[in-house]
GROMACS .gro file of C-alpha atoms in nm:
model
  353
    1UNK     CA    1   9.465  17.329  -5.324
    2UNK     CA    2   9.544  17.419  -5.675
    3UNK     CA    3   9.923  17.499  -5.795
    4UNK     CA    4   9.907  17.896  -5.747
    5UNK     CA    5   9.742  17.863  -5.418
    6UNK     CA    6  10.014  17.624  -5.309
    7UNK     CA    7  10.299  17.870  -5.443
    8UNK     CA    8  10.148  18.124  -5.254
    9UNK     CA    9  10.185  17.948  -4.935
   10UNK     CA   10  10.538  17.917  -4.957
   11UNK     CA   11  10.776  18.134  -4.799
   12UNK     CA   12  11.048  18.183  -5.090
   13UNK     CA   13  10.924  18.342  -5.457
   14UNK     CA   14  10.852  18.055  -5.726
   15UNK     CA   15  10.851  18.139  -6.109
   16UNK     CA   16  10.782  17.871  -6.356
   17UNK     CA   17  10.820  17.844  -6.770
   18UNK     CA   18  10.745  17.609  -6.994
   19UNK     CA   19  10.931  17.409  -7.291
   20UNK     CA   20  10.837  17.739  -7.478
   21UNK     CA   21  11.022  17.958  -7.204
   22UNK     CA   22  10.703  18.121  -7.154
   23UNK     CA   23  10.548  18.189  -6.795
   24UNK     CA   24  10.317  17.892  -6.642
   25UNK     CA   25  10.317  18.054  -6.271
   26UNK     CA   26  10.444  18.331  -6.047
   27UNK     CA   27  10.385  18.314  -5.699
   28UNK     CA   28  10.263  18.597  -5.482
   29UNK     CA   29  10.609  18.609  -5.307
   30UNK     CA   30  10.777  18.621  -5.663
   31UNK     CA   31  10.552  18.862  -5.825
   32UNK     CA   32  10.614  19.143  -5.522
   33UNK     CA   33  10.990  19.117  -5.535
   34UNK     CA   34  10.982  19.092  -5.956
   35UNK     CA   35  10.683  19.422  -5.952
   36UNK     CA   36  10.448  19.230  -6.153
   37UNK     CA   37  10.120  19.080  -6.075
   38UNK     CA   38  10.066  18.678  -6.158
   39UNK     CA   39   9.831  18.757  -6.403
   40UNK     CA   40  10.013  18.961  -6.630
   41UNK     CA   41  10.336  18.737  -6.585
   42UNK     CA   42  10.166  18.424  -6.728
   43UNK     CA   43  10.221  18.379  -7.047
   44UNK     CA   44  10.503  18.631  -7.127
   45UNK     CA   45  10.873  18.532  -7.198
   46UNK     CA   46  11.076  18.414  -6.865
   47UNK     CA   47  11.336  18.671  -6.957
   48UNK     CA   48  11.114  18.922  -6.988
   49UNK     CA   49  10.967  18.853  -6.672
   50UNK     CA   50  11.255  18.705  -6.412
   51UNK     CA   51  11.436  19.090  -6.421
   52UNK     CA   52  11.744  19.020  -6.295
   53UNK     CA   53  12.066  19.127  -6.311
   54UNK     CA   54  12.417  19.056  -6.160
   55UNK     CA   55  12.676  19.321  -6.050
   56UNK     CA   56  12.760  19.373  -6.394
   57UNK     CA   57  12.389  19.427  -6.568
   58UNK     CA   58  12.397  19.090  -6.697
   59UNK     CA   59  12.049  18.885  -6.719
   60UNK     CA   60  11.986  18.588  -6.518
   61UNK     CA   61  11.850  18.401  -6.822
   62UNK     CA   62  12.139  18.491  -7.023
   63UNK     CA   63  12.405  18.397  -6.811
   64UNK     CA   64  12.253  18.065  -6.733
   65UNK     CA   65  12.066  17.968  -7.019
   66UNK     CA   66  11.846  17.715  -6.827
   67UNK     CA   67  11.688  17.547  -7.179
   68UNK     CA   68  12.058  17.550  -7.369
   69UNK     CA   69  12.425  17.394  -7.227
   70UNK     CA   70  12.464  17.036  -7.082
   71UNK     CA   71  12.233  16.765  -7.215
   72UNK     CA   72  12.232  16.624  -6.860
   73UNK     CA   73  12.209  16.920  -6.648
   74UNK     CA   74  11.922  16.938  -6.400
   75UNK     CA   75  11.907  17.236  -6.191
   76UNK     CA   76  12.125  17.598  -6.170
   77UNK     CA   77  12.301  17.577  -5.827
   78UNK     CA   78  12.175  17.909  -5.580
   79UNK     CA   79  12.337  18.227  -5.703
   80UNK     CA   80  12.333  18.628  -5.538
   81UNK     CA   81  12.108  18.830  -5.781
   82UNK     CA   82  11.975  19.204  -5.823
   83UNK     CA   83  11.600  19.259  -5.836
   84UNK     CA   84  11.466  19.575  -6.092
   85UNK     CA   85  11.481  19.765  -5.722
   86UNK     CA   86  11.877  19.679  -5.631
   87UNK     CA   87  11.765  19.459  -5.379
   88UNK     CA   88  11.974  19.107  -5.346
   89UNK     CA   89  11.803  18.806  -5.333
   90UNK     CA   90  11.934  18.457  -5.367
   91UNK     CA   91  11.833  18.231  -5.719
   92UNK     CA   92  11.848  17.850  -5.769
   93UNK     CA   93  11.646  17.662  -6.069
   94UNK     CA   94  11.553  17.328  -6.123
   95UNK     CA   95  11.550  17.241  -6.467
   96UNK     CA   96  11.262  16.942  -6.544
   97UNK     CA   97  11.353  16.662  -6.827
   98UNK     CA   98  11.159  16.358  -6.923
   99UNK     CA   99  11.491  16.153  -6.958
  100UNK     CA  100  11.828  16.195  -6.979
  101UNK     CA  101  11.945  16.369  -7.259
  102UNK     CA  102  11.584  16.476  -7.362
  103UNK     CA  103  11.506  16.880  -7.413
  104UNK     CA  104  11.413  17.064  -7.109
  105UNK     CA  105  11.004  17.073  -7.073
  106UNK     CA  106  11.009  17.304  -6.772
  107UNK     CA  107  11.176  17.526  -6.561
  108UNK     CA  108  11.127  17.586  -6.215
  109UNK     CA  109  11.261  17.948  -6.032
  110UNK     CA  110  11.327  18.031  -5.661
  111UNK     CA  111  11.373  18.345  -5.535
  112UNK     CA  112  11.497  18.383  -5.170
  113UNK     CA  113  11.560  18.705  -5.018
  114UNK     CA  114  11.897  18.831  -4.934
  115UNK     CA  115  11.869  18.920  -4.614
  116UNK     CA  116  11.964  18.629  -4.430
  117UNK     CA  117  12.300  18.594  -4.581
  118UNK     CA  118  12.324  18.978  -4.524
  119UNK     CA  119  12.258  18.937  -4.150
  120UNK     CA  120  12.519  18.610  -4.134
  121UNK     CA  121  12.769  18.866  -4.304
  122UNK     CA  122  12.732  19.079  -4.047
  123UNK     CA  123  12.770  18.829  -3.768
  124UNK     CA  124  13.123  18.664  -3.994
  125UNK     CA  125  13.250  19.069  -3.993
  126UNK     CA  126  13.144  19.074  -3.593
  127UNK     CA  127  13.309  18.795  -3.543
  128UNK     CA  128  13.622  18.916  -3.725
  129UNK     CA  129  13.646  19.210  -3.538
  130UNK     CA  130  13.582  19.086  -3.225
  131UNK     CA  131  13.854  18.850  -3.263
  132UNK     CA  132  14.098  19.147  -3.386
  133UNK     CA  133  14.034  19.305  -3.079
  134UNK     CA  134  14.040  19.050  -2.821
  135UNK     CA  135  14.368  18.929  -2.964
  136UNK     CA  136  14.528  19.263  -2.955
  137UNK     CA  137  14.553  19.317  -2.634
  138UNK     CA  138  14.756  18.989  -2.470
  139UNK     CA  139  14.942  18.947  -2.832
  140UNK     CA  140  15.085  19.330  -2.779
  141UNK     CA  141  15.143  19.242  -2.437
  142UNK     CA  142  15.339  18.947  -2.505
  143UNK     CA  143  15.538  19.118  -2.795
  144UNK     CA  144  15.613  19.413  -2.585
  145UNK     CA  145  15.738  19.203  -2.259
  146UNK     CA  146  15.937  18.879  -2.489
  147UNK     CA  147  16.140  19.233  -2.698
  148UNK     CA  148  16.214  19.396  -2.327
  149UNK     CA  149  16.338  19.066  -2.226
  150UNK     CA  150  16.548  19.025  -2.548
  151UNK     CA  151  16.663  19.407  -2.536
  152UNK     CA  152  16.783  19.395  -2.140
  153UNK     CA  153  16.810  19.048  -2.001
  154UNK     CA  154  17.114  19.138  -1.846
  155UNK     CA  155  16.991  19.429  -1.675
  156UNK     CA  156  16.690  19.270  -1.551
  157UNK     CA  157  16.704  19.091  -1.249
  158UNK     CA  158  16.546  18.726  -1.138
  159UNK     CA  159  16.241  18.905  -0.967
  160UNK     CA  160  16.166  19.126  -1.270
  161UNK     CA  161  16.232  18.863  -1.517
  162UNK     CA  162  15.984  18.633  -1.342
  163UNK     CA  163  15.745  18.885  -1.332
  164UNK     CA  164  15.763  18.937  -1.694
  165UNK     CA  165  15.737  18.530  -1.816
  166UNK     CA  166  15.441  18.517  -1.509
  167UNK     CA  167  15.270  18.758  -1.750
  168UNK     CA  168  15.372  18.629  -2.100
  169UNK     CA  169  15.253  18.323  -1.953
  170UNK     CA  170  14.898  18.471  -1.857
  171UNK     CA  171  14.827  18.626  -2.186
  172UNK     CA  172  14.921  18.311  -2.409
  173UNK     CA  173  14.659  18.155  -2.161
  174UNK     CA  174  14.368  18.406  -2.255
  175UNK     CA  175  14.501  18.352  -2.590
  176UNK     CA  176  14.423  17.997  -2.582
  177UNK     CA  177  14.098  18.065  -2.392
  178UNK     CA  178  13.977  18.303  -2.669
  179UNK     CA  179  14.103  18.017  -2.960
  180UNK     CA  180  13.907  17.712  -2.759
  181UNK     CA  181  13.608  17.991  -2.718
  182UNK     CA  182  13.576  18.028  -3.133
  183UNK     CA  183  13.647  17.661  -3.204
  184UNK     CA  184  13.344  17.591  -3.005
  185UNK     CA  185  13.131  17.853  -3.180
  186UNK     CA  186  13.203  17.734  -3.460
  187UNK     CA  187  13.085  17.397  -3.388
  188UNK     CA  188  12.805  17.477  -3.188
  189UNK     CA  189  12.694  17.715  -3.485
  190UNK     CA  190  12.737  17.377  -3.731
  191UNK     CA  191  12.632  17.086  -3.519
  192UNK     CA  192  12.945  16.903  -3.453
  193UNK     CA  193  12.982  16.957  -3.153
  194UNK     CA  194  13.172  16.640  -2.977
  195UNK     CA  195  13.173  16.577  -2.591
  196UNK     CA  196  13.316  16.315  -2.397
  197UNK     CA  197  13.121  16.228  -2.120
  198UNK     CA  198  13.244  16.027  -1.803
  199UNK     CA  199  13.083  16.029  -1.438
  200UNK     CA  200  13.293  16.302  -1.263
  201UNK     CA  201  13.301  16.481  -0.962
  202UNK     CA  202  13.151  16.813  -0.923
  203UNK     CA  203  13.267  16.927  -0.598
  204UNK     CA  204  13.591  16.822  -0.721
  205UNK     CA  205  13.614  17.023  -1.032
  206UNK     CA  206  13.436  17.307  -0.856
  207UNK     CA  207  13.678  17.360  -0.616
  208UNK     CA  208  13.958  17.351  -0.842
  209UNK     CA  209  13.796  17.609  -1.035
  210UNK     CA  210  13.710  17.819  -0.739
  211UNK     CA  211  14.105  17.801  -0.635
  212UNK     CA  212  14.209  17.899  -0.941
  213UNK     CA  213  13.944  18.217  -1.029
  214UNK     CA  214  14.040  18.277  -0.662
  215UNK     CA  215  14.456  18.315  -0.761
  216UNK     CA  216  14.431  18.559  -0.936
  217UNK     CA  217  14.199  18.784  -0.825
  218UNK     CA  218  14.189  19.022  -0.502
  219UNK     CA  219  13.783  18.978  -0.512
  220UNK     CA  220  13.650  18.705  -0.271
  221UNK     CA  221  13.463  18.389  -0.402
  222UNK     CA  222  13.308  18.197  -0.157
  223UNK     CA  223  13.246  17.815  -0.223
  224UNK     CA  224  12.940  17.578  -0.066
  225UNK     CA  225  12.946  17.236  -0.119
  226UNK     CA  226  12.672  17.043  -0.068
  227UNK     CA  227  12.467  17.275   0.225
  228UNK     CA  228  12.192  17.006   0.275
  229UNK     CA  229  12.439  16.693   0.379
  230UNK     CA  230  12.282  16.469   0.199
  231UNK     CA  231  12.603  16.424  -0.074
  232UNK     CA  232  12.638  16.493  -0.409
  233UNK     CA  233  12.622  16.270  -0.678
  234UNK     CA  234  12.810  16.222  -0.987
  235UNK     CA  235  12.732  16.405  -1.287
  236UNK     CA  236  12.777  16.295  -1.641
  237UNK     CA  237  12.971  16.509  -1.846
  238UNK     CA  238  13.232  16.627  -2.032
  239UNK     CA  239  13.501  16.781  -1.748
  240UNK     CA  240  13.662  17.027  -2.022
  241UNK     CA  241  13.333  17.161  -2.096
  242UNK     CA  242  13.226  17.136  -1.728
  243UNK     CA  243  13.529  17.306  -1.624
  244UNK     CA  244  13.494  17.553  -1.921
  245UNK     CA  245  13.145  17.654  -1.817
  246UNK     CA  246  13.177  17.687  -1.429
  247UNK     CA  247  13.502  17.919  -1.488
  248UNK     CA  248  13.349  18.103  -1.763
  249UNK     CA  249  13.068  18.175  -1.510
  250UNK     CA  250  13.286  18.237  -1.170
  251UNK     CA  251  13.479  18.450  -1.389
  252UNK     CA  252  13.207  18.647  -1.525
  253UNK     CA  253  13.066  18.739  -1.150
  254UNK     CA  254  13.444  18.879  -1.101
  255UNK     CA  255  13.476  19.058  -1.358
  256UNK     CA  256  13.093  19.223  -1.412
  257UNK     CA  257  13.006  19.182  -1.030
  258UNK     CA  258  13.049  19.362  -0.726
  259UNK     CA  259  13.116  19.257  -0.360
  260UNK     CA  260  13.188  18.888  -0.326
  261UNK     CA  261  13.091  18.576  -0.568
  262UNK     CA  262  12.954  18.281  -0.428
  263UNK     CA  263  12.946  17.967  -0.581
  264UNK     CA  264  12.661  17.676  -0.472
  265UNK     CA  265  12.682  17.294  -0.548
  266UNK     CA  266  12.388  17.116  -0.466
  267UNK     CA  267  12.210  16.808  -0.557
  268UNK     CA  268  11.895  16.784  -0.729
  269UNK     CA  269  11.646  16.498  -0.856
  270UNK     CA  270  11.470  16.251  -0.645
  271UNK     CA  271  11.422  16.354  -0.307
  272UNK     CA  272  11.471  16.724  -0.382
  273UNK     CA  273  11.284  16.976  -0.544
  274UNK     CA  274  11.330  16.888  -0.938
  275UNK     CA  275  11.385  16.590  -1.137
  276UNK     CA  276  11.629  16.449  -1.337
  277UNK     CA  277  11.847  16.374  -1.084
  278UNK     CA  278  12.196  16.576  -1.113
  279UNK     CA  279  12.398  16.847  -0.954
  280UNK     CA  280  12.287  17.222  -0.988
  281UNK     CA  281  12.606  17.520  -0.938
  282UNK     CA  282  12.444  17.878  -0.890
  283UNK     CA  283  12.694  18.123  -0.897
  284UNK     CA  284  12.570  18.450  -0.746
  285UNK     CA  285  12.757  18.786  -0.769
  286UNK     CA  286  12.670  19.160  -0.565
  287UNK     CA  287  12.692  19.362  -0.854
  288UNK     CA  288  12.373  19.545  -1.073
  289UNK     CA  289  12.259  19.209  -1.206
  290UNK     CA  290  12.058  19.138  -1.533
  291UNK     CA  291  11.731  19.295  -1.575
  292UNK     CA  292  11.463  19.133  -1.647
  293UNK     CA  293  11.381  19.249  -2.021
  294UNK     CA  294  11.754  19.157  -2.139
  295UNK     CA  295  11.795  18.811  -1.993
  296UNK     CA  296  11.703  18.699  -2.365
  297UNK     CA  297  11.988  18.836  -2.523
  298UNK     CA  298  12.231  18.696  -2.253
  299UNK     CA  299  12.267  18.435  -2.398
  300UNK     CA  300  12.341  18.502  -2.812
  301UNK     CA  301  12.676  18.602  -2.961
  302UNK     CA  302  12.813  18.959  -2.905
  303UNK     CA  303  12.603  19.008  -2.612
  304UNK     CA  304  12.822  19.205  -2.369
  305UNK     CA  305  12.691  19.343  -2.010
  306UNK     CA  306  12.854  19.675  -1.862
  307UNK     CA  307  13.141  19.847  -1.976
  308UNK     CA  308  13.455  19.547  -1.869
  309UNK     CA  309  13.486  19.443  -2.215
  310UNK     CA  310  13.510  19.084  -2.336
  311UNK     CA  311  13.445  18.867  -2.648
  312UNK     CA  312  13.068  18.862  -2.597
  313UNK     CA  313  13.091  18.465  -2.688
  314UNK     CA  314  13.107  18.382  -2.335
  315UNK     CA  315  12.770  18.335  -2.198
  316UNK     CA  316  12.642  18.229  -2.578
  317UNK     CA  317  12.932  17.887  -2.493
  318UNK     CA  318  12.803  17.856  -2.178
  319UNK     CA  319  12.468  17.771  -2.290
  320UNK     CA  320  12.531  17.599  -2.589
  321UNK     CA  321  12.750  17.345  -2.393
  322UNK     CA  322  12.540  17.305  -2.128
  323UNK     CA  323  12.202  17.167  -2.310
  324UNK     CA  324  12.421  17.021  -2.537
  325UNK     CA  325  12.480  16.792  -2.255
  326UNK     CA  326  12.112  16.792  -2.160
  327UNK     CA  327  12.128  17.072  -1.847
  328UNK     CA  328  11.970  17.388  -1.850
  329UNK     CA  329  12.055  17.735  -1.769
  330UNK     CA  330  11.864  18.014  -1.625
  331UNK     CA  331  11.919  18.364  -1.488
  332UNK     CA  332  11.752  18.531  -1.203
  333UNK     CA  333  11.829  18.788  -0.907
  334UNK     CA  334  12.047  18.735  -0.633
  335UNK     CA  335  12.007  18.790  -0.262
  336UNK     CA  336  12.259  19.034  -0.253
  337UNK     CA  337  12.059  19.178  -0.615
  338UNK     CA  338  12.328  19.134  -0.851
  339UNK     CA  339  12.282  18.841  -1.110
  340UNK     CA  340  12.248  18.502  -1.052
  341UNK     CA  341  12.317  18.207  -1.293
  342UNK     CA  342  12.217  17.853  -1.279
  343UNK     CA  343  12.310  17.567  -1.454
  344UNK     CA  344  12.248  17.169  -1.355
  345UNK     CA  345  12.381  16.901  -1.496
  346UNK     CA  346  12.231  16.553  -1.498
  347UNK     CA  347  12.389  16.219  -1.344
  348UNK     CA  348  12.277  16.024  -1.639
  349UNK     CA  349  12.379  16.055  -1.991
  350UNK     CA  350  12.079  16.286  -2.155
  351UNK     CA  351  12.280  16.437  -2.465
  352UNK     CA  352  11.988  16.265  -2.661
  353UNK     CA  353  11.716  16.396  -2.511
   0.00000   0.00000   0.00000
């Protein structure tokens, strides 16, 4: 494969000069976003044929004068650029030298379009503004509550006082909720993700779950632990991130369901129907469930089901945490035909796998 045919192949545009600053190659990709073909564009000046221009009409090869500056410089770092058309598309150069200090003998041009920073802009100003909104609510709620107690404490009695803190106190929890939620975007999004992973008890943690979902809502959530007999073993993970998912989920089938929610712990592996051997929770709710063609999009950021609100980062958490500790999650339809969701979680340590 000769050099054109190779620069073809790649996905990003790739223009390259000479010592003389004059055009060796353009690559297919390069040549459609510069409106040029690659035969005209060899040979000609690389000013003349890298249009671009910043925010303020200045050149690319002007501003960075890849052959001039630093004896010792090899490559212009990526940079936001406008093509003839107004369309953005991101630059970096490597600049070629045979030694230190020697005159640059040729420069090499990538061209990467725009639209992928474009779209993680959009997901940074999403994210902004769904964290304005979801912290509206409890922060005006504890504002309003903490100035009535300030105004009228001595007008207020014990009851009414109580009742007050008792919600102060539940909205600095969903604060702290919504905080742990975005930390863990943000380092599922970047890979540093840390879990600390200890044989626990999933009935255990289950039920504590279950009895606290169950506090503080009117809705009933029923609980069934280990239906077969045959006991449940340990699983291997993290219990914050356990606990995190399970409630995340129970809560979810309160809040989007209908009827009851019912919450199954059973074991899995040898012996049963699937293998590694683990612990699998299905949490089923009663209300319109997930169809079929959206179950896709359940489980990416923003995604929000019916019309009860929420951050959308929910369900994106609750599968990021658990394959990050080597389970899997799935959604189907439940008996009663609302939505059911299924996660298991292996007895071994499998975060590798």
């Amino acid at each position: 494969m000769d050099a054109q045919a190779l620069a073809d192949s790649l996905p990003d545009g790739v223009v390259v000069a000479d010592a003389d600053q004059q055009v060796e190659l353009v690559s297919a990709p390069a040549a459609r976003m510069l409106g040029v073909t690659p035969e005209e564009a060899v040979g000609r000046p690389l000013a003349e044929v890298l249009a671009l221009r910043d925010q303020d009409g200045r050149a690319w090869v002007a501003c960075n004068t890849p052959y001039a500056g630093l004896a010792t410089r090899t490559g212009v770092p990526e940079q936001s650029w406008l093509l003839p058309d107004g369309t953005e598309v991101l630059v970096a150069a490597r600049l070629h030298r045979d030694g230190v200090h020697q005159p640059v003998r040729r420069v090499a041009v990538t061209l990467r379009s725009g639209r992928g920073r474009a779209r993680l802009d959009r997901e940074r100003s999403d994210l902004v503004a769904t964290v304005a909104h979801e912290l509206r609510s409890p922060l005006t709620g504890v504002k309003g509550f903490v100035q009535a107690l300030l105004n009228r404490w001595d007008k207020l009695n014990d009851d009414q006082k109580k009742l007050m803190l008792t919600t102060v106190s539940a909205d600095a929890d969903r604060l702290s909720r919504l905080i742990a939620e975005l930390l863990d975007v943000a380092r599922i999004d970047t890979g540093r993700l840390q879990l600390y992973p200890r044989p626990s008890d999933a009935a255990v943690l289950v039920t504590r779950i279950v009895e606290s979902v169950q506090a503080g809502t009117a809705r009933a959530v029923e609980l069934v632990l280990d239906p077969r007999g045959d006991g449940l073993p340990t699983v291997h993970v993290d219990p914050d991130k356990f606990t995190q998912v399970v409630t995340n989920l129970v809560e979810n089938g309160v809040r989007h369901g209908d009827g009851s929610v019912r919450v199954l712990v059973e074991a899995v592996g040898p012996g049963h129907e699937t293998d590694p051997p683990g612990v699998r929770v299905t949490v089923d709710d009663e209300g319109e469930g997930i169809p079929e063609e959206m179950r896709r999009r359940v489980f990416t950021k923003f995604w929000k089901g019916g019309a009860r609100g929420g951050s959308g980062l929910g369900l994106y958490l609750v599968h990021g945490l658990v394959r990050a500790h080597g389970g899997t999650v799935t959604i189907a339809d439940a008996p009663g035909g609302g939505a059911r969701l299924v996660t298991t979680w292996p007895s071994e340590d499998r975060r590798q796998e």
